Tab-separated table of C-alpha atoms and ligand atoms in Angstrom:
chain	number	residue	atom	x	y	z
A	1	MET	CA	28.739	-63.647	41.031
A	2	ASN	CA	27.853	-67.086	42.726
A	3	ALA	CA	24.993	-69.476	42.059
A	4	LEU	CA	23.230	-68.461	45.378
A	5	ASP	CA	23.454	-64.741	44.588
A	6	TYR	CA	22.175	-65.387	41.107
A	7	ALA	CA	19.161	-67.519	42.327
A	8	LEU	CA	18.381	-65.040	44.904
A	9	SER	CA	18.400	-61.847	42.686
A	10	CYS	CA	17.090	-63.276	39.290
A	11	PRO	CA	13.460	-62.236	38.078
A	12	LYS	CA	11.334	-65.124	38.851
A	13	ALA	CA	7.470	-66.163	39.422
A	14	GLU	CA	5.990	-67.620	42.381
A	15	LEU	CA	3.219	-70.139	41.191
A	16	HIS	CA	2.515	-71.857	44.570
A	17	LEU	CA	1.250	-69.567	47.335
A	18	HIS	CA	-1.608	-69.929	49.541
A	19	ILE	CA	-2.489	-66.352	50.653
A	20	GLU	CA	-3.906	-67.469	54.056
A	21	GLY	CA	-0.575	-69.314	54.788
A	22	SER	CA	1.274	-65.973	54.419
A	23	LEU	CA	-0.559	-64.933	57.678
A	24	GLU	CA	2.408	-64.183	60.185
A	25	PRO	CA	1.792	-64.479	63.675
A	26	GLU	CA	2.336	-60.889	64.454
A	27	LEU	CA	-0.370	-59.894	61.892
A	28	ALA	CA	-2.848	-62.726	63.148
A	29	PHE	CA	-2.607	-60.977	66.295
A	30	ALA	CA	-2.896	-57.515	65.282
A	31	LEU	CA	-5.938	-58.449	63.144
A	32	ALA	CA	-7.487	-60.499	66.066
A	33	ARG	CA	-7.173	-57.063	68.244
A	34	ARG	CA	-8.547	-55.140	65.270
A	35	ASN	CA	-11.569	-57.495	65.027
A	36	GLY	CA	-11.862	-58.324	68.728
A	37	ILE	CA	-11.434	-61.809	68.624
A	38	ALA	CA	-9.545	-63.987	70.934
A	39	LEU	CA	-6.754	-66.659	69.442
A	40	PRO	CA	-6.604	-69.719	71.213
A	41	TYR	CA	-2.694	-68.653	72.057
A	42	ALA	CA	-1.470	-66.544	74.465
A	43	SER	CA	1.063	-64.613	72.419
A	44	VAL	CA	2.770	-64.552	68.938
A	45	GLU	CA	5.686	-66.807	70.466
A	46	ALA	CA	3.095	-69.417	71.651
A	47	LEU	CA	1.546	-69.613	68.565
A	48	ARG	CA	4.599	-69.831	66.675
A	49	ALA	CA	5.719	-72.694	69.186
A	50	ALA	CA	2.596	-74.488	67.814
A	51	TYR	CA	4.355	-74.907	64.264
A	52	ASN	CA	5.605	-78.420	64.766
A	53	PHE	CA	3.550	-80.392	62.327
A	54	ALA	CA	3.237	-84.186	62.228
A	55	ASP	CA	1.879	-84.116	58.783
A	56	LEU	CA	-0.273	-82.200	56.316
A	57	GLN	CA	-3.643	-82.501	58.341
A	58	SER	CA	-1.948	-81.324	61.642
A	59	PHE	CA	-0.868	-78.272	59.538
A	60	LEU	CA	-4.030	-77.590	58.025
A	61	ASP	CA	-6.057	-77.906	61.577
A	62	LEU	CA	-3.976	-74.879	62.606
A	63	TYR	CA	-3.940	-72.921	59.163
A	64	TYR	CA	-7.743	-73.021	59.268
A	65	ALA	CA	-7.970	-71.969	62.950
A	66	CYS	CA	-5.737	-68.780	62.313
A	67	ALA	CA	-7.758	-67.745	59.148
A	68	ASP	CA	-10.488	-66.867	61.503
A	69	VAL	CA	-8.886	-63.437	62.053
A	70	LEU	CA	-9.306	-62.618	58.652
A	71	ARG	CA	-13.127	-60.774	58.522
A	72	THR	CA	-12.807	-57.685	56.564
A	73	GLU	CA	-11.775	-56.320	53.344
A	74	ALA	CA	-9.124	-54.352	54.951
A	75	ASP	CA	-7.842	-57.743	56.455
A	76	PHE	CA	-7.451	-59.311	53.149
A	77	HIS	CA	-5.929	-56.282	51.777
A	78	ASP	CA	-3.187	-56.024	54.459
A	79	LEU	CA	-2.547	-59.821	54.021
A	80	MET	CA	-2.274	-59.527	50.338
A	81	LEU	CA	0.216	-56.650	50.576
A	82	ALA	CA	2.350	-58.013	53.406
A	83	TYR	CA	3.029	-61.151	51.104
A	84	LEU	CA	3.790	-58.944	48.144
A	85	ARG	CA	6.332	-56.937	50.097
A	86	ARG	CA	8.165	-60.195	51.140
A	87	ALA	CA	7.942	-61.196	47.411
A	88	ARG	CA	9.530	-58.086	46.024
A	89	ALA	CA	12.506	-58.618	48.506
A	90	ASP	CA	12.823	-62.033	46.934
A	91	HIS	CA	12.537	-60.420	43.171
A	92	ILE	CA	9.518	-62.207	42.501
A	93	VAL	CA	8.138	-60.344	39.477
A	94	HIS	CA	5.018	-62.230	39.104
A	95	ALA	CA	2.896	-64.050	41.710
A	96	GLU	CA	0.006	-66.624	41.274
A	97	ILE	CA	-1.670	-66.524	44.468
A	98	PHE	CA	-4.280	-69.254	45.824
A	99	PHE	CA	-7.114	-68.442	48.035
A	100	ASP	CA	-9.636	-70.611	49.588
A	101	PRO	CA	-12.984	-68.909	49.546
A	102	GLN	CA	-14.906	-71.807	51.280
A	103	THR	CA	-12.611	-71.200	54.476
A	104	HIS	CA	-14.333	-67.790	54.476
A	105	THR	CA	-17.750	-67.944	53.203
A	106	ALA	CA	-18.403	-70.958	55.645
A	107	ARG	CA	-17.753	-68.217	58.592
A	108	GLY	CA	-20.188	-65.827	56.978
A	109	ILE	CA	-17.712	-63.642	55.145
A	110	PRO	CA	-19.001	-62.727	51.679
A	111	PHE	CA	-17.051	-63.922	48.638
A	112	GLU	CA	-16.904	-60.408	47.320
A	113	THR	CA	-15.422	-59.036	50.681
A	114	VAL	CA	-12.616	-61.628	50.366
A	115	LEU	CA	-12.213	-60.965	46.557
A	116	ARG	CA	-11.968	-57.044	46.950
A	117	GLY	CA	-9.934	-57.085	49.888
A	118	LEU	CA	-7.186	-59.426	47.866
A	119	GLU	CA	-7.628	-57.216	44.752
A	120	ALA	CA	-7.031	-53.917	46.580
A	121	GLY	CA	-3.767	-55.362	48.228
A	122	ALA	CA	-2.503	-56.386	44.647
A	123	ALA	CA	-3.460	-53.249	42.990
A	124	ALA	CA	-1.406	-51.172	45.546
A	125	ALA	CA	1.598	-53.265	45.002
A	126	LYS	CA	0.991	-53.089	41.115
A	127	ALA	CA	0.702	-49.114	41.468
A	128	GLU	CA	3.710	-48.921	43.928
A	129	TRP	CA	6.307	-51.039	42.190
A	130	GLY	CA	4.574	-52.801	39.066
A	131	MET	CA	4.082	-56.239	40.706
A	132	SER	CA	2.130	-58.621	38.520
A	133	THR	CA	-0.384	-60.923	40.263
A	134	ARG	CA	-3.037	-63.575	39.358
A	135	LEU	CA	-5.676	-64.957	41.673
A	136	ILE	CA	-6.399	-68.691	41.563
A	137	LEU	CA	-9.595	-69.753	43.505
A	138	CYS	CA	-8.766	-73.147	45.361
A	139	PHE	CA	-11.506	-75.641	46.251
A	140	LEU	CA	-11.035	-77.467	49.476
A	141	ARG	CA	-10.963	-81.065	48.554
A	142	HIS	CA	-12.091	-82.560	52.085
A	143	LEU	CA	-15.475	-80.951	51.369
A	144	SER	CA	-18.192	-82.665	48.943
A	145	GLU	CA	-18.017	-81.946	45.241
A	146	ASP	CA	-21.490	-80.574	45.790
A	147	ALA	CA	-20.209	-78.002	48.115
A	148	CYS	CA	-17.533	-77.148	45.735
A	149	LEU	CA	-19.804	-76.556	42.966
A	150	ALA	CA	-21.799	-74.300	45.150
A	151	CYS	CA	-18.689	-72.326	45.653
A	152	LEU	CA	-18.361	-72.173	41.750
A	153	ASN	CA	-21.902	-70.854	41.549
A	154	GLU	CA	-20.910	-68.136	44.025
A	155	ALA	CA	-17.762	-67.100	42.015
A	156	GLU	CA	-19.559	-67.277	38.876
A	157	PRO	CA	-20.408	-63.437	38.662
A	158	TYR	CA	-16.444	-62.679	39.399
A	159	LEU	CA	-15.097	-64.865	36.481
A	160	ASP	CA	-13.476	-62.006	34.728
A	161	ARG	CA	-11.585	-61.090	38.091
A	162	LEU	CA	-10.068	-64.697	38.713
A	163	HIS	CA	-7.370	-66.351	36.523
A	164	GLY	CA	-7.723	-70.003	37.373
A	165	PHE	CA	-8.829	-72.781	39.653
A	166	GLY	CA	-7.068	-75.025	42.014
A	167	LEU	CA	-7.635	-77.982	44.421
A	168	ASP	CA	-6.060	-78.083	47.787
A	169	SER	CA	-6.453	-79.139	51.558
A	170	SER	CA	-6.595	-82.782	52.867
A	171	GLU	CA	-5.016	-84.973	49.971
A	172	ARG	CA	-5.160	-88.411	51.271
A	173	GLY	CA	-8.520	-89.976	50.621
A	174	ASN	CA	-9.765	-87.114	48.585
A	175	PRO	CA	-8.512	-88.035	45.135
A	176	PRO	CA	-8.884	-85.826	41.991
A	177	ALA	CA	-11.372	-88.299	40.434
A	178	LYS	CA	-14.088	-87.002	43.337
A	179	PHE	CA	-13.947	-83.684	41.607
A	180	ALA	CA	-14.383	-84.638	37.827
A	181	ARG	CA	-17.772	-82.760	37.379
A	182	LEU	CA	-16.437	-79.625	39.276
A	183	PHE	CA	-13.229	-79.589	36.967
A	184	GLU	CA	-15.351	-79.822	33.919
A	185	ARG	CA	-17.359	-76.971	34.758
A	186	CYS	CA	-14.055	-75.120	35.653
A	187	ARG	CA	-12.476	-75.754	32.278
A	188	ALA	CA	-15.845	-74.564	30.386
A	189	THR	CA	-15.006	-71.105	31.749
A	190	GLY	CA	-11.893	-71.079	29.936
A	191	LEU	CA	-9.756	-70.447	32.715
A	192	PRO	CA	-6.830	-72.821	33.348
A	193	VAL	CA	-6.883	-75.369	36.116
A	194	VAL	CA	-4.327	-76.804	38.477
A	195	ALA	CA	-4.447	-79.246	41.448
A	196	HIS	CA	-2.277	-80.378	44.273
A	197	ALA	CA	-1.090	-83.984	43.884
A	198	GLY	CA	1.462	-86.277	44.732
A	199	GLU	CA	2.299	-84.198	47.916
A	200	GLU	CA	1.028	-86.650	50.647
A	201	GLY	CA	-1.025	-88.629	47.900
A	202	PRO	CA	0.287	-91.521	45.580
A	203	PRO	CA	1.351	-90.900	42.009
A	204	ALA	CA	-1.950	-92.375	40.873
A	205	TYR	CA	-3.356	-88.848	42.012
A	206	ILE	CA	-1.065	-87.210	39.628
A	207	HIS	CA	-2.100	-89.238	36.893
A	208	GLU	CA	-5.808	-88.595	37.812
A	209	ALA	CA	-5.191	-84.793	37.873
A	210	LEU	CA	-3.650	-84.936	34.250
A	211	ASP	CA	-6.459	-87.420	32.893
A	212	ILE	CA	-9.591	-86.623	34.456
A	213	LEU	CA	-9.097	-82.775	35.879
A	214	LYS	CA	-6.830	-82.066	32.865
A	215	VAL	CA	-4.691	-79.697	34.833
A	216	ARG	CA	-2.153	-77.401	33.201
A	217	ARG	CA	0.309	-77.616	36.389
A	218	ILE	CA	0.678	-80.209	39.190
A	219	ASP	CA	1.073	-78.502	42.688
A	220	HIS	CA	3.958	-80.418	44.606
A	221	GLY	CA	4.047	-83.611	42.413
A	222	VAL	CA	7.284	-84.672	44.358
A	223	ARG	CA	6.002	-88.324	44.785
A	224	ALA	CA	6.026	-88.660	40.785
A	225	VAL	CA	9.684	-89.983	41.235
A	226	GLU	CA	8.014	-93.277	42.580
A	227	ASP	CA	6.506	-94.131	39.098
A	228	PRO	CA	9.101	-94.103	36.413
A	229	ALA	CA	6.451	-94.021	33.472
A	230	LEU	CA	4.720	-91.005	35.248
A	231	LEU	CA	8.004	-89.114	35.344
A	232	ALA	CA	8.738	-89.719	31.790
A	233	ARG	CA	5.314	-88.460	31.056
A	234	LEU	CA	5.589	-85.180	32.992
A	235	ALA	CA	8.906	-84.692	31.133
A	236	ARG	CA	7.222	-85.536	27.706
A	237	GLU	CA	4.170	-83.355	28.271
A	238	GLY	CA	5.985	-80.698	29.707
A	239	ILE	CA	3.903	-80.578	32.963
A	240	ALA	CA	5.316	-77.916	35.497
A	241	LEU	CA	5.485	-79.088	39.011
A	242	THR	CA	5.295	-76.189	41.445
A	243	VAL	CA	7.495	-77.586	44.306
A	244	CYS	CA	7.601	-76.275	47.868
A	245	PRO	CA	10.858	-77.657	49.484
A	246	LEU	CA	10.436	-76.122	53.017
A	247	SER	CA	6.830	-77.034	53.070
A	248	ASN	CA	7.879	-80.843	52.144
A	249	LEU	CA	10.187	-80.741	54.998
A	250	ARG	CA	8.072	-79.199	57.611
A	251	LEU	CA	5.401	-81.635	56.665
A	252	ARG	CA	7.448	-84.388	56.937
A	253	VAL	CA	7.163	-85.576	53.244
A	254	PHE	CA	11.047	-85.892	53.350
A	255	ASP	CA	13.100	-86.159	56.576
A	256	ASP	CA	15.923	-84.022	55.255
A	257	MET	CA	16.274	-81.750	52.301
A	258	ARG	CA	19.225	-84.108	50.955
A	259	GLN	CA	16.580	-86.843	50.604
A	260	HIS	CA	14.116	-84.477	48.688
A	261	SER	CA	13.264	-85.634	45.093
A	262	LEU	CA	14.196	-82.309	43.341
A	263	PRO	CA	17.321	-83.628	41.890
A	264	GLN	CA	15.589	-86.778	40.541
A	265	LEU	CA	12.863	-84.654	38.845
A	266	LEU	CA	15.405	-82.391	37.384
A	267	ALA	CA	17.546	-85.288	35.872
A	268	ALA	CA	14.141	-86.614	34.511
A	269	GLY	CA	13.702	-83.491	32.433
A	270	VAL	CA	10.547	-82.498	34.469
A	271	LYS	CA	9.853	-78.674	34.638
A	272	VAL	CA	10.583	-77.956	38.149
A	273	THR	CA	9.627	-74.560	39.971
A	274	ILE	CA	10.495	-73.724	43.585
A	275	ASN	CA	7.832	-72.015	45.646
A	276	SER	CA	6.867	-71.304	49.112
A	277	ASP	CA	3.257	-72.582	49.604
A	278	ASP	CA	2.687	-71.387	53.407
A	279	PRO	CA	5.793	-69.235	54.151
A	280	ALA	CA	4.363	-68.032	57.362
A	281	TYR	CA	4.121	-71.661	58.866
A	282	PHE	CA	6.938	-73.278	57.016
A	283	GLY	CA	10.160	-71.183	57.781
A	284	GLY	CA	10.388	-69.043	55.254
A	285	TYR	CA	9.586	-67.220	51.843
A	286	LEU	CA	11.010	-68.167	48.400
A	287	GLY	CA	14.520	-66.707	49.227
A	288	ASP	CA	14.711	-68.942	52.176
A	289	ASN	CA	13.616	-72.039	50.140
A	290	ILE	CA	16.248	-71.164	47.603
A	291	ARG	CA	18.862	-71.129	50.440
A	292	ALA	CA	17.702	-74.344	51.867
A	293	VAL	CA	17.767	-76.106	48.591
A	294	GLN	CA	21.306	-74.494	47.757
A	295	ALA	CA	22.751	-75.746	51.061
A	296	ALA	CA	21.628	-79.256	50.095
A	297	PHE	CA	22.562	-79.533	46.599
A	298	ASP	CA	24.850	-76.857	45.671
A	299	TRP	CA	23.398	-76.377	42.083
A	300	ASP	CA	25.214	-74.176	39.370
A	301	ILE	CA	23.916	-70.963	37.832
A	302	ALA	CA	22.634	-72.866	34.896
A	303	THR	CA	20.420	-74.875	37.035
A	304	TRP	CA	18.870	-72.062	38.856
A	305	GLN	CA	18.341	-70.184	35.573
A	306	GLN	CA	16.466	-73.043	34.333
A	307	ILE	CA	14.154	-73.110	37.253
A	308	ALA	CA	13.627	-69.307	37.080
A	309	ARG	CA	12.959	-69.749	33.470
A	310	HIS	CA	10.429	-72.691	34.239
A	311	SER	CA	8.696	-70.467	36.665
A	312	ILE	CA	8.150	-67.941	33.821
A	313	GLU	CA	7.040	-70.110	31.233
A	314	ALA	CA	4.678	-72.227	33.449
A	315	SER	CA	3.029	-69.019	34.651
A	316	PHE	CA	-0.221	-67.686	33.384
A	317	ALA	CA	1.300	-64.360	32.514
A	318	THR	CA	0.981	-62.851	29.156
A	319	ALA	CA	3.594	-63.782	26.116
A	320	GLU	CA	4.714	-59.981	26.483
A	321	GLN	CA	5.253	-60.283	30.116
A	322	LYS	CA	6.993	-63.853	29.890
A	323	ALA	CA	9.369	-62.306	26.904
A	324	SER	CA	10.311	-59.198	29.078
A	325	TRP	CA	11.098	-61.245	32.133
A	326	LEU	CA	13.058	-64.257	30.377
A	327	ASP	CA	15.022	-61.467	28.524
A	328	ALA	CA	16.351	-60.371	32.148
A	329	LEU	CA	17.431	-63.841	33.198
A	330	THR	CA	20.784	-64.054	31.590
A	331	PRO	CA	23.467	-63.804	34.459
A	332	PRO	CA	26.084	-60.992	34.185
A	333	PRO	CA	29.211	-62.116	32.433
A	334	THR	CA	31.426	-63.806	35.250
A	335	THR	CA	34.340	-61.378	36.289
A	336	GLU	CA	36.738	-64.201	37.340
A	337	LYS	CA	40.080	-63.954	35.852
A	338	ARG	CA	41.350	-66.950	33.924
A	339	PRO	CA	44.796	-68.046	34.715
A	340	SER	CA	47.497	-66.577	32.388
A	341	PRO	CA	48.954	-69.290	30.009
B	401	ADE	N1	-3.516	-75.591	51.740
B	401	ADE	C1	-2.507	-74.827	52.109
B	401	ADE	N2	-1.388	-75.471	51.944
B	401	ADE	C2	-1.577	-76.493	51.488
B	401	ADE	C3	-0.679	-77.887	51.170
B	401	ADE	N3	0.557	-77.567	51.272
B	401	ADE	N4	-1.347	-78.750	50.735
B	401	ADE	C4	-2.574	-78.744	50.555
B	401	ADE	N5	-3.482	-77.941	50.956
B	401	ADE	C5	-2.735	-76.768	51.380
B	402	ZN	ZN1	0.001	-75.764	48.669
């Protein structure tokens, strides 16, 4: 088995996936039709042609516009199940899925409608093939801390159905420190917290996410390589990064995959994981990210095994789940014949 086949076929967890970012243009048009809404694009092709982003904000503008087609519980169910089917094809055994309730409640969609729809999709995947999922509520950092606290109040009756809190949306100008009170309240629920940091924002935002928000993982974190002391800290403290290589290319964090900071992060001993972020918008799902990284870096089986191990270890799955997936990570013995002496 070669390294790419191993990387594609081994059991793994996806830890950085925005469910709204898995909305494919075909499904967007189908939901628009079902809900009697007009999208500001004439066709699937015209919408796809708009996926040409200059930076994070230009992507977010389109991402929030397309989310408008999500109206009913059935819409959120269909979105979730479509993503989970793709995840299954990439041998993802466990997916931790971000959702942005404020994007929906601001349009008058009740929090419970969103949650029930996403849960129903996840329940169907669990019943059909045993898929394991967790839901992480993400706050929109371009909004005020008070608006995010109001969202947390709204989520409070459903805490036993959530598995963590995150922070996403426009990073520059919205540092983690802006959300100190919010995250203190999130941590008081006992659920784990994570945050996007060091995607477009500086390494200082990663320090803030660790020191002020006290996050368990950093989403992206690829700019950590600009700060050697931070890099050493991430390695020493075993903080996992949920890196999204195709997203970083599409949002122009790096110009070329060969310039990505992944090799430096790995060389520093950081717990790197690979994820798809917003696969419908960035050119592919987890398998596509793996192919793109392998084309750039030609890693060996041991490196891919380590990345899969990180994804499982850094997940919020149970100890029993982790043990069974880690057991299945060992690659089959190589069948290559040694040359005779
Ligand atoms: N929301 C969806 N995708 C995001 C990303 N890559 N960064 C910040 N917020 C997001
Ligand atoms: Zn993200």
